[in-house]
mmCIF file of C-alpha atoms and ligand atoms in Angstrom:
data_model
loop_
_atom_site.group_PDB
_atom_site.id
_atom_site.type_symbol
_atom_site.label_atom_id
_atom_site.label_comp_id
_atom_site.label_asym_id
_atom_site.label_seq_id
_atom_site.Cartn_x
_atom_site.Cartn_y
_atom_site.Cartn_z
ATOM 1 C CA MET A 401 33.528 -138.800 37.188
ATOM 2 C CA ALA A 402 32.766 -139.579 40.514
ATOM 3 C CA SER A 403 34.282 -136.625 42.048
ATOM 4 C CA LEU A 404 31.218 -135.000 43.147
ATOM 5 C CA ASN A 405 30.512 -137.794 45.507
ATOM 6 C CA ASN A 406 34.104 -137.967 46.684
ATOM 7 C CA VAL A 407 34.301 -134.258 47.225
ATOM 8 C CA THR A 408 31.108 -134.884 49.514
ATOM 9 C CA ASP A 409 32.969 -137.576 51.258
ATOM 10 C CA THR A 410 35.994 -135.327 51.616
ATOM 11 C CA GLU A 411 34.339 -132.449 53.078
ATOM 12 C CA VAL A 412 32.697 -134.521 55.745
ATOM 13 C CA VAL A 413 36.128 -136.366 56.780
ATOM 14 C CA HIS A 414 38.173 -132.921 56.128
ATOM 15 C CA PRO A 415 36.133 -129.861 56.759
ATOM 16 C CA LEU A 416 38.075 -127.020 55.324
ATOM 17 C CA PRO A 417 38.469 -123.531 56.762
ATOM 18 C CA ALA A 418 35.720 -121.195 55.332
ATOM 19 C CA TRP A 419 38.505 -119.240 53.795
ATOM 20 C CA VAL A 420 39.678 -121.973 51.712
ATOM 21 C CA ARG A 421 37.499 -122.449 48.534
ATOM 22 C CA TRP A 422 38.178 -125.454 46.286
ATOM 23 C CA GLN A 423 36.441 -127.003 43.637
ATOM 24 C CA ALA A 424 37.525 -130.049 41.211
ATOM 25 C CA ARG A 425 37.756 -129.162 37.481
ATOM 26 C CA PRO A 426 38.337 -131.696 34.958
ATOM 27 C CA PHE A 427 41.226 -131.604 32.575
ATOM 28 C CA PRO A 428 42.712 -129.864 30.587
ATOM 29 C CA ASP A 429 42.427 -127.412 33.736
ATOM 30 C CA ALA A 430 44.086 -127.714 37.241
ATOM 31 C CA ASN A 431 41.266 -127.570 39.840
ATOM 32 C CA LEU A 432 40.313 -124.477 41.236
ATOM 33 C CA LEU A 433 41.894 -123.020 44.754
ATOM 34 C CA ALA A 434 41.073 -119.628 46.361
ATOM 35 C CA LEU A 435 42.120 -118.356 49.743
ATOM 36 C CA ILE A 436 39.887 -115.663 50.666
ATOM 37 C CA GLY A 437 40.240 -112.981 53.412
ATOM 38 C CA SER A 438 42.746 -109.852 53.795
ATOM 39 C CA THR A 439 44.758 -111.149 51.176
ATOM 40 C CA PRO A 440 42.665 -112.896 48.511
ATOM 41 C CA VAL A 441 44.676 -115.279 46.345
ATOM 42 C CA LEU A 442 44.048 -117.752 43.703
ATOM 43 C CA ILE A 443 46.351 -120.863 43.594
ATOM 44 C CA ASP A 444 47.026 -121.553 39.858
ATOM 45 C CA SER A 445 45.057 -120.389 36.999
ATOM 46 C CA GLY A 446 44.093 -123.359 34.886
ATOM 47 C CA PHE A 447 44.604 -123.518 31.124
ATOM 48 C CA VAL A 448 44.327 -120.497 28.746
ATOM 49 C CA GLY A 449 41.337 -121.843 26.740
ATOM 50 C CA HIS A 450 39.374 -121.512 30.253
ATOM 51 C CA ALA A 451 40.924 -118.176 31.630
ATOM 52 C CA THR A 452 37.562 -116.256 31.503
ATOM 53 C CA GLN A 453 35.903 -118.881 33.606
ATOM 54 C CA THR A 454 38.825 -118.969 35.986
ATOM 55 C CA ARG A 455 38.844 -115.289 36.556
ATOM 56 C CA GLU A 456 34.884 -115.184 36.974
ATOM 57 C CA TRP A 457 35.215 -118.232 39.544
ATOM 58 C CA ALA A 458 37.877 -116.382 41.466
ATOM 59 C CA HIS A 459 36.456 -113.213 41.416
ATOM 60 C CA ALA A 460 33.050 -114.807 42.770
ATOM 61 C CA GLN A 461 35.205 -116.177 45.625
ATOM 62 C CA THR A 462 37.016 -113.202 46.609
ATOM 63 C CA GLY A 463 34.235 -110.595 46.182
ATOM 64 C CA GLY A 464 35.894 -109.082 42.994
ATOM 65 C CA ALA A 465 39.353 -108.845 43.950
ATOM 66 C CA VAL A 466 42.451 -111.189 43.453
ATOM 67 C CA GLN A 467 45.468 -109.641 44.958
ATOM 68 C CA TRP A 468 47.807 -112.798 44.087
ATOM 69 C CA VAL A 469 48.008 -115.632 41.813
ATOM 70 C CA VAL A 470 50.431 -118.192 43.073
ATOM 71 C CA ASN A 471 51.751 -120.756 40.555
ATOM 72 C CA THR A 472 52.748 -124.189 42.053
ATOM 73 C CA HIS A 473 54.427 -124.643 38.628
ATOM 74 C CA TRP A 474 54.465 -123.193 35.411
ATOM 75 C CA HIS A 475 52.818 -126.134 33.079
ATOM 76 C CA ALA A 476 50.054 -124.804 30.792
ATOM 77 C CA ASP A 477 47.223 -126.171 33.026
ATOM 78 C CA HIS A 478 48.365 -124.250 35.957
ATOM 79 C CA VAL A 479 49.352 -120.752 34.577
ATOM 80 C CA GLY A 480 46.824 -120.200 31.621
ATOM 81 C CA GLY A 481 44.789 -117.691 33.509
ATOM 82 C CA ASN A 482 47.774 -115.713 34.733
ATOM 83 C CA ALA A 483 47.593 -112.993 32.037
ATOM 84 C CA GLU A 484 43.931 -112.575 32.226
ATOM 85 C CA LEU A 485 44.198 -112.198 36.271
ATOM 86 C CA GLN A 486 47.204 -109.570 35.619
ATOM 87 C CA ALA A 487 45.053 -107.443 33.357
ATOM 88 C CA VAL A 488 42.635 -107.028 36.032
ATOM 89 C CA GLY A 489 45.370 -106.007 38.701
ATOM 90 C CA ALA A 490 46.501 -109.276 40.267
ATOM 91 C CA GLY A 491 50.195 -109.963 40.678
ATOM 92 C CA VAL A 492 51.680 -113.375 39.943
ATOM 93 C CA ALA A 493 53.931 -115.095 42.391
ATOM 94 C CA ALA A 494 56.141 -118.175 41.387
ATOM 95 C CA ALA A 495 58.997 -120.130 42.281
ATOM 96 C CA VAL A 496 62.447 -118.342 41.769
ATOM 97 C CA HIS A 497 63.590 -120.681 38.876
ATOM 98 C CA ASP A 498 60.367 -120.142 37.101
ATOM 99 C CA ALA A 499 60.204 -116.302 37.825
ATOM 100 C CA GLU A 500 63.996 -115.978 36.762
ATOM 101 C CA ALA A 501 63.313 -117.933 33.130
ATOM 102 C CA VAL A 502 59.899 -116.040 32.635
ATOM 103 C CA ALA A 503 61.605 -112.628 33.166
ATOM 104 C CA ARG A 504 64.372 -113.481 30.666
ATOM 105 C CA ARG A 505 61.771 -115.053 28.066
ATOM 106 C CA ASP A 506 63.610 -118.283 28.000
ATOM 107 C CA PRO A 507 62.423 -120.260 25.378
ATOM 108 C CA GLY A 508 61.959 -123.391 27.952
ATOM 109 C CA CYS A 509 59.384 -121.028 29.754
ATOM 110 C CA CYS A 510 56.508 -123.264 30.899
ATOM 111 C CA VAL A 511 57.936 -126.171 28.869
ATOM 112 C CA ALA A 512 55.291 -124.679 26.592
ATOM 113 C CA GLU A 513 56.700 -125.043 23.221
ATOM 114 C CA TYR A 514 58.511 -128.582 23.996
ATOM 115 C CA LEU A 515 55.168 -129.762 25.122
ATOM 116 C CA ASP A 516 52.962 -127.929 22.544
ATOM 117 C CA GLN A 517 50.990 -126.573 25.155
ATOM 118 C CA PRO A 518 50.053 -122.801 24.561
ATOM 119 C CA VAL A 519 50.280 -120.258 27.549
ATOM 120 C CA ARG A 520 49.353 -116.555 27.189
ATOM 121 C CA PRO A 521 52.395 -114.262 27.971
ATOM 122 C CA TYR A 522 52.626 -113.594 31.525
ATOM 123 C CA THR A 523 55.093 -111.955 34.008
ATOM 124 C CA VAL A 524 56.131 -112.922 37.425
ATOM 125 C CA ASP A 525 55.927 -110.139 39.934
ATOM 126 C CA ARG A 526 57.095 -112.009 42.956
ATOM 127 C CA ALA A 527 59.554 -114.740 43.152
ATOM 128 C CA LEU A 528 59.190 -117.088 45.814
ATOM 129 C CA ALA A 529 61.999 -119.227 47.573
ATOM 130 C CA ASP A 530 61.869 -122.214 49.799
ATOM 131 C CA GLY A 531 61.034 -121.710 53.484
ATOM 132 C CA GLU A 532 59.501 -118.082 52.905
ATOM 133 C CA VAL A 533 56.209 -117.332 54.891
ATOM 134 C CA LEU A 534 53.246 -115.846 52.891
ATOM 135 C CA PRO A 535 50.171 -114.276 54.321
ATOM 136 C CA LEU A 536 47.784 -115.738 51.876
ATOM 137 C CA GLY A 537 43.779 -115.572 52.487
ATOM 138 C CA GLU A 538 43.414 -115.304 56.407
ATOM 139 C CA ALA A 539 46.456 -117.544 57.308
ATOM 140 C CA ASP A 540 50.432 -117.578 56.895
ATOM 141 C CA TRP A 541 51.632 -120.321 54.429
ATOM 142 C CA GLN A 542 54.979 -121.614 54.188
ATOM 143 C CA VAL A 543 56.662 -121.921 50.525
ATOM 144 C CA ILE A 544 57.940 -125.922 50.295
ATOM 145 C CA ALA A 545 60.169 -126.046 47.405
ATOM 146 C CA ALA A 546 59.058 -129.674 45.795
ATOM 147 C CA PRO A 547 61.214 -130.250 42.683
ATOM 148 C CA GLY A 548 60.751 -133.354 40.811
ATOM 149 C CA HIS A 549 57.569 -132.652 38.128
ATOM 150 C CA THR A 550 59.217 -129.694 37.428
ATOM 151 C CA PRO A 551 62.592 -128.200 38.619
ATOM 152 C CA GLY A 552 60.800 -125.133 40.352
ATOM 153 C CA HIS A 553 57.783 -126.976 41.628
ATOM 154 C CA LEU A 554 56.610 -125.638 44.921
ATOM 155 C CA CYS A 555 53.870 -126.643 47.334
ATOM 156 C CA LEU A 556 52.355 -124.268 50.172
ATOM 157 C CA TRP A 557 51.949 -125.488 53.797
ATOM 158 C CA GLN A 558 49.693 -124.164 56.276
ATOM 159 C CA PRO A 559 51.041 -125.512 59.783
ATOM 160 C CA GLU A 560 48.080 -124.576 62.171
ATOM 161 C CA GLU A 561 45.213 -126.277 59.849
ATOM 162 C CA ARG A 562 47.752 -128.912 58.266
ATOM 163 C CA LEU A 563 46.691 -128.018 54.658
ATOM 164 C CA LEU A 564 49.083 -129.035 52.113
ATOM 165 C CA VAL A 565 48.742 -127.390 48.387
ATOM 166 C CA VAL A 566 50.504 -130.269 46.555
ATOM 167 C CA GLY A 567 50.364 -128.894 43.100
ATOM 168 C CA ASP A 568 51.116 -131.832 40.739
ATOM 169 C CA ALA A 569 53.446 -133.539 43.226
ATOM 170 C CA LEU A 570 50.628 -136.083 43.581
ATOM 171 C CA SER A 571 46.928 -136.722 43.355
ATOM 172 C CA ASP A 572 44.586 -139.231 44.915
ATOM 173 C CA TYR A 573 45.241 -141.739 41.947
ATOM 174 C CA ASP A 574 48.875 -140.839 40.746
ATOM 175 C CA VAL A 575 52.009 -139.122 40.998
ATOM 176 C CA GLY A 576 53.570 -136.309 38.978
ATOM 177 C CA TRP A 577 55.264 -137.323 35.794
ATOM 178 C CA THR A 578 59.009 -136.390 35.416
ATOM 179 C CA ASN A 579 60.975 -135.724 32.437
ATOM 180 C CA ALA A 580 64.569 -137.124 32.570
ATOM 181 C CA ALA A 581 65.174 -135.818 28.900
ATOM 182 C CA LEU A 582 64.884 -132.036 30.114
ATOM 183 C CA ASP A 583 65.459 -132.040 33.834
ATOM 184 C CA GLY A 584 68.032 -135.137 33.753
ATOM 185 C CA PRO A 585 68.354 -138.865 34.911
ATOM 186 C CA ASP A 586 67.756 -137.841 38.699
ATOM 187 C CA ALA A 587 64.463 -136.222 38.313
ATOM 188 C CA ALA A 588 62.355 -139.144 39.238
ATOM 189 C CA ALA A 589 64.663 -139.373 42.607
ATOM 190 C CA THR A 590 64.201 -135.835 43.087
ATOM 191 C CA ALA A 591 60.625 -136.015 42.813
ATOM 192 C CA LEU A 592 60.562 -139.056 45.550
ATOM 193 C CA ALA A 593 62.799 -136.935 47.738
ATOM 194 C CA SER A 594 60.252 -134.066 47.745
ATOM 195 C CA LEU A 595 57.361 -136.431 48.389
ATOM 196 C CA ASP A 596 59.215 -137.696 51.335
ATOM 197 C CA ARG A 597 59.537 -134.114 52.715
ATOM 198 C CA LEU A 598 55.825 -133.553 52.125
ATOM 199 C CA ILE A 599 55.070 -136.643 54.186
ATOM 200 C CA GLY A 600 57.106 -135.571 56.901
ATOM 201 C CA LEU A 601 55.037 -132.540 57.331
ATOM 202 C CA ASP A 602 52.070 -135.006 58.129
ATOM 203 C CA PRO A 603 49.433 -133.109 56.431
ATOM 204 C CA ARG A 604 45.671 -133.287 57.281
ATOM 205 C CA VAL A 605 44.331 -132.249 53.855
ATOM 206 C CA LEU A 606 45.940 -132.598 50.591
ATOM 207 C CA LEU A 607 44.563 -129.510 48.242
ATOM 208 C CA THR A 608 45.169 -131.493 45.196
ATOM 209 C CA ALA A 609 45.394 -129.689 41.660
ATOM 210 C CA HIS A 610 43.799 -132.900 39.956
ATOM 211 C CA GLY A 611 40.911 -134.922 40.836
ATOM 212 C CA PRO A 612 39.416 -134.967 44.279
ATOM 213 C CA ILE A 613 40.941 -134.118 47.710
ATOM 214 C CA PRO A 614 41.756 -137.562 49.010
ATOM 215 C CA VAL A 615 39.630 -138.916 51.698
ATOM 216 C CA ASP A 616 42.559 -140.759 53.345
ATOM 217 C CA THR A 617 45.532 -138.715 53.320
ATOM 218 C CA PRO A 618 48.072 -141.129 54.735
ATOM 219 C CA ALA A 619 46.845 -143.605 51.947
ATOM 220 C CA ALA A 620 47.197 -141.277 49.240
ATOM 221 C CA LEU A 621 50.779 -140.165 50.479
ATOM 222 C CA ALA A 622 51.794 -143.950 50.656
ATOM 223 C CA GLY A 623 50.265 -144.608 47.234
ATOM 224 C CA ALA A 624 52.145 -141.697 45.558
ATOM 225 C CA ARG A 625 55.455 -142.809 47.559
ATOM 226 C CA ARG A 626 55.086 -146.247 45.819
ATOM 227 C CA ARG A 627 54.426 -145.022 42.291
ATOM 228 C CA ALA A 628 57.267 -142.453 43.016
ATOM 229 C CA GLN A 629 59.800 -145.194 43.872
ATOM 230 C CA ARG A 630 58.398 -147.125 40.818
ATOM 231 C CA LEU A 631 59.331 -144.219 38.579
ATOM 232 C CA VAL A 632 63.034 -144.424 40.348
ATOM 233 C CA ASP A 633 63.318 -148.143 39.848
ATOM 234 C CA ASP A 634 62.107 -148.111 36.125
ATOM 235 C CA PRO A 635 63.520 -145.160 34.131
ATOM 236 C CA ASP A 636 61.965 -146.643 31.049
ATOM 237 C CA GLY A 637 58.712 -146.866 32.547
ATOM 238 C CA ALA A 638 58.844 -143.195 33.784
ATOM 239 C CA VAL A 639 59.560 -142.316 30.150
ATOM 240 C CA TRP A 640 56.479 -143.984 29.047
ATOM 241 C CA TYR A 641 54.389 -142.540 31.872
ATOM 242 C CA GLY A 642 55.399 -139.189 30.870
ATOM 243 C CA ILE A 643 54.386 -139.411 27.018
ATOM 244 C CA ARG A 644 51.252 -141.025 27.685
ATOM 245 C CA ARG A 645 50.375 -137.996 29.962
ATOM 246 C CA VAL A 646 51.919 -135.418 27.456
ATOM 247 C CA PHE A 647 50.207 -137.066 24.524
ATOM 248 C CA ALA A 648 46.841 -137.392 26.314
ATOM 249 C CA TYR A 649 46.924 -133.628 27.122
ATOM 250 C CA ALA A 650 47.565 -132.867 23.477
ATOM 251 C CA LEU A 651 44.577 -134.673 22.402
ATOM 252 C CA MET A 652 42.463 -132.854 25.119
ATOM 253 C CA ILE A 653 43.241 -129.327 24.387
ATOM 254 C CA ARG A 654 43.126 -129.998 20.369
ATOM 255 C CA GLY A 655 39.812 -131.931 20.456
ATOM 256 C CA GLY A 656 41.888 -134.817 19.097
ATOM 257 C CA VAL A 657 44.291 -135.025 16.160
ATOM 258 C CA PRO A 658 43.257 -136.076 12.721
ATOM 259 C CA LEU A 659 44.121 -139.799 12.189
ATOM 260 C CA ASP A 660 45.786 -138.932 8.779
ATOM 261 C CA SER A 661 48.193 -136.415 10.426
ATOM 262 C CA LEU A 662 48.925 -138.226 13.647
ATOM 263 C CA THR A 663 52.198 -139.575 12.772
ATOM 264 C CA GLU A 664 53.211 -136.404 11.349
ATOM 265 C CA TYR A 665 52.310 -134.491 14.428
ATOM 266 C CA LEU A 666 54.023 -136.906 16.755
ATOM 267 C CA LEU A 667 57.228 -136.990 14.917
ATOM 268 C CA ALA A 668 57.378 -133.023 15.071
ATOM 269 C CA ARG A 669 57.290 -133.288 18.961
ATOM 270 C CA ALA A 670 60.700 -132.531 20.703
ATOM 271 C CA TRP A 671 59.199 -134.769 23.779
ATOM 272 C CA LEU A 672 58.366 -137.868 21.688
ATOM 273 C CA THR A 673 62.066 -137.621 19.916
ATOM 274 C CA ASP A 674 63.816 -137.126 23.180
ATOM 275 C CA ALA A 675 61.833 -140.209 24.763
ATOM 276 C CA ALA A 676 62.819 -142.040 21.641
ATOM 277 C CA ALA A 677 66.593 -141.449 22.638
ATOM 278 C CA LEU A 678 65.945 -142.178 26.202
ATOM 279 C CA LEU A 679 64.469 -145.424 25.313
ATOM 280 C CA ARG A 680 66.912 -146.226 22.673
ATOM 281 C CA ARG A 681 64.280 -146.482 19.855
ATOM 282 C CA ASP A 682 63.498 -144.979 16.414
ATOM 283 C CA PRO A 683 60.824 -142.219 16.812
ATOM 284 C CA ALA A 684 58.524 -143.621 14.353
ATOM 285 C CA GLY A 685 58.367 -147.095 16.066
ATOM 286 C CA LEU A 686 57.672 -145.145 19.315
ATOM 287 C CA ALA A 687 54.959 -143.136 17.958
ATOM 288 C CA GLU A 688 53.154 -146.124 16.448
ATOM 289 C CA GLU A 689 53.774 -147.796 19.861
ATOM 290 C CA LEU A 690 52.620 -145.238 21.944
ATOM 291 C CA VAL A 691 49.262 -144.989 19.900
ATOM 292 C CA THR A 692 48.580 -148.792 20.101
ATOM 293 C CA GLY A 693 49.293 -148.914 23.510
ATOM 294 C CA MET A 694 46.990 -146.271 24.570
ATOM 295 C CA ARG A 695 44.424 -147.560 22.223
ATOM 296 C CA THR A 696 44.659 -150.777 23.728
ATOM 297 C CA ALA A 697 44.348 -149.259 27.244
ATOM 298 C CA GLY A 698 41.265 -147.464 26.110
ATOM 299 C CA ALA A 699 43.114 -144.118 26.946
ATOM 300 C CA VAL A 700 42.114 -142.969 23.344
ATOM 301 C CA VAL A 701 39.359 -143.417 20.910
ATOM 302 C CA GLU A 702 38.437 -142.780 17.294
ATOM 303 C CA THR A 703 35.603 -140.575 16.394
ATOM 304 C CA ASP A 704 35.065 -138.541 13.131
ATOM 305 C CA GLY A 705 38.417 -139.237 11.843
ATOM 306 C CA ARG A 706 40.265 -137.951 14.871
ATOM 307 C CA LEU A 707 42.127 -139.597 17.630
ATOM 308 C CA ARG A 708 40.933 -138.554 21.070
ATOM 309 C CA ALA A 709 41.455 -138.893 24.505
ATOM 310 C CA ALA A 710 39.034 -140.958 26.303
ATOM 311 C CA ALA A 711 39.170 -139.195 29.625
ATOM 312 C CA PRO A 712 36.521 -136.632 30.825
ATOM 313 C CA HIS A 713 37.761 -133.225 29.595
ATOM 314 C CA THR A 714 36.489 -129.827 28.841
ATOM 315 C CA GLU A 715 36.442 -128.417 25.383
ATOM 316 C CA VAL A 716 38.962 -125.802 24.375
ATOM 317 C CA PRO A 717 38.104 -123.173 21.787
ATOM 318 C CA PRO A 718 40.776 -123.427 18.948
ATOM 319 C CA ALA A 719 41.420 -119.736 18.976
ATOM 320 C CA ALA A 720 42.804 -119.972 22.306
ATOM 321 C CA LEU A 721 45.615 -121.965 21.090
ATOM 322 C CA GLN A 722 46.833 -119.238 19.083
ATOM 323 C CA GLN A 723 49.383 -118.210 21.795
ATOM 324 C CA PRO A 724 52.910 -116.990 20.760
ATOM 325 C CA TRP A 725 55.576 -119.433 22.238
ATOM 326 C CA PRO A 726 57.724 -117.992 25.035
ATOM 327 C CA ARG A 727 60.549 -116.986 22.602
ATOM 328 C CA ASP A 728 58.223 -114.817 20.977
ATOM 329 C CA TRP A 729 56.801 -113.086 24.177
ATOM 330 C CA PRO A 730 57.009 -109.650 24.609
ATOM 331 C CA PRO A 731 59.621 -108.510 26.752
ATOM 332 C CA ALA A 732 58.763 -108.542 30.764
ATOM 333 C CA ALA A 733 58.404 -105.035 31.776
ATOM 334 C CA PRO A 734 60.233 -104.657 35.184
ATOM 335 C CA ALA A 735 57.869 -105.524 37.988
ATOM 336 C CA SER A 736 55.437 -102.669 38.023
ATOM 337 C CA THR A 737 51.794 -103.903 38.076
ATOM 338 C CA ALA A 738 49.711 -105.206 40.885
ATOM 339 C CA GLY A 739 51.510 -106.105 44.034
ATOM 340 C CA SER A 740 54.868 -104.607 43.279
ATOM 341 C CA ASP A 741 54.006 -101.372 45.073
ATOM 342 C CA ASP A 742 51.888 -102.912 47.469
ATOM 343 C CA GLU A 743 53.682 -103.996 50.648
ATOM 344 C CA ASP A 744 50.490 -105.133 52.626
ATOM 345 C CA GLY A 745 50.092 -108.248 50.674
ATOM 346 C CA ALA A 746 52.064 -111.389 49.865
ATOM 347 C CA HIS A 747 54.798 -109.133 48.682
ATOM 348 C CA ARG A 748 57.200 -108.915 51.228
HETATM 349 ZN ZN1 LIG B 385 52.170 -130.241 36.000
#
């Protein structure tokens, strides 16, 4: 990946305040972002398979204490370290939508089971609503609801420095995929409206969750808007875009899928059968075309009898995938850990 060079370029073009610590991280993890200062915070916590590394990085940045983990949304690559940080005293803050579903152990939590992306059970200590102002690190940040990629997706806006934490709303090279099957036919239009709101903030720096920090902020926003418009204009294309992402992620966290069980794996996935219905296709035909198309595009490769993702990614220890689905998570105790009795931090 060229990200090291890009980060260097970015640091020259967009110097970050000393209280913002950002580090690119390959899939299957979201990038690392810590806000240090009187309220030390980690934004998103990576995939469960690398939770220890996430905690160690966060503690190295913050001098050993993370008061809050703030989640931009509940996908597995953003919440996988929540439990590990909660175990050492951090509180978890997330969008109201996600907080309520996590509290009732809704089977749809984190879209974990649906996407076949394991998440270690966690609780949410603080629900975040649009427009709230939170002291994070050394500055006040505004919560910006940015639904589309998921219904609860939020961004964080620091108006003085004009820093925008974008989560998966966009990156330097793409825009968040949307799920019309789960979130309805308007999901892509919702994402586009959110993007327009973000553009309206006129951010200086986009703190992205994947890939480098864009060197050219307006160009990154304009590119994302074009891509988001395309997903609105081409609903079938949006379905394809989503399932390619979901399948590539499945291959990354599993070290590939054995070729002789590939069809079986795909046909057992709700995301595949839902996509087939949206595309008016039979699931077996769609599974075959998905694999063939990704092979042709060079997005997947075959080695040692397994189909693997071609994009750079970090290996995951298989044992880390042994997590209960949210329907089997232990009941969430009433918020009583970490920040709940602490009125100094983001908990207000
Ligand atoms: Zn996501």
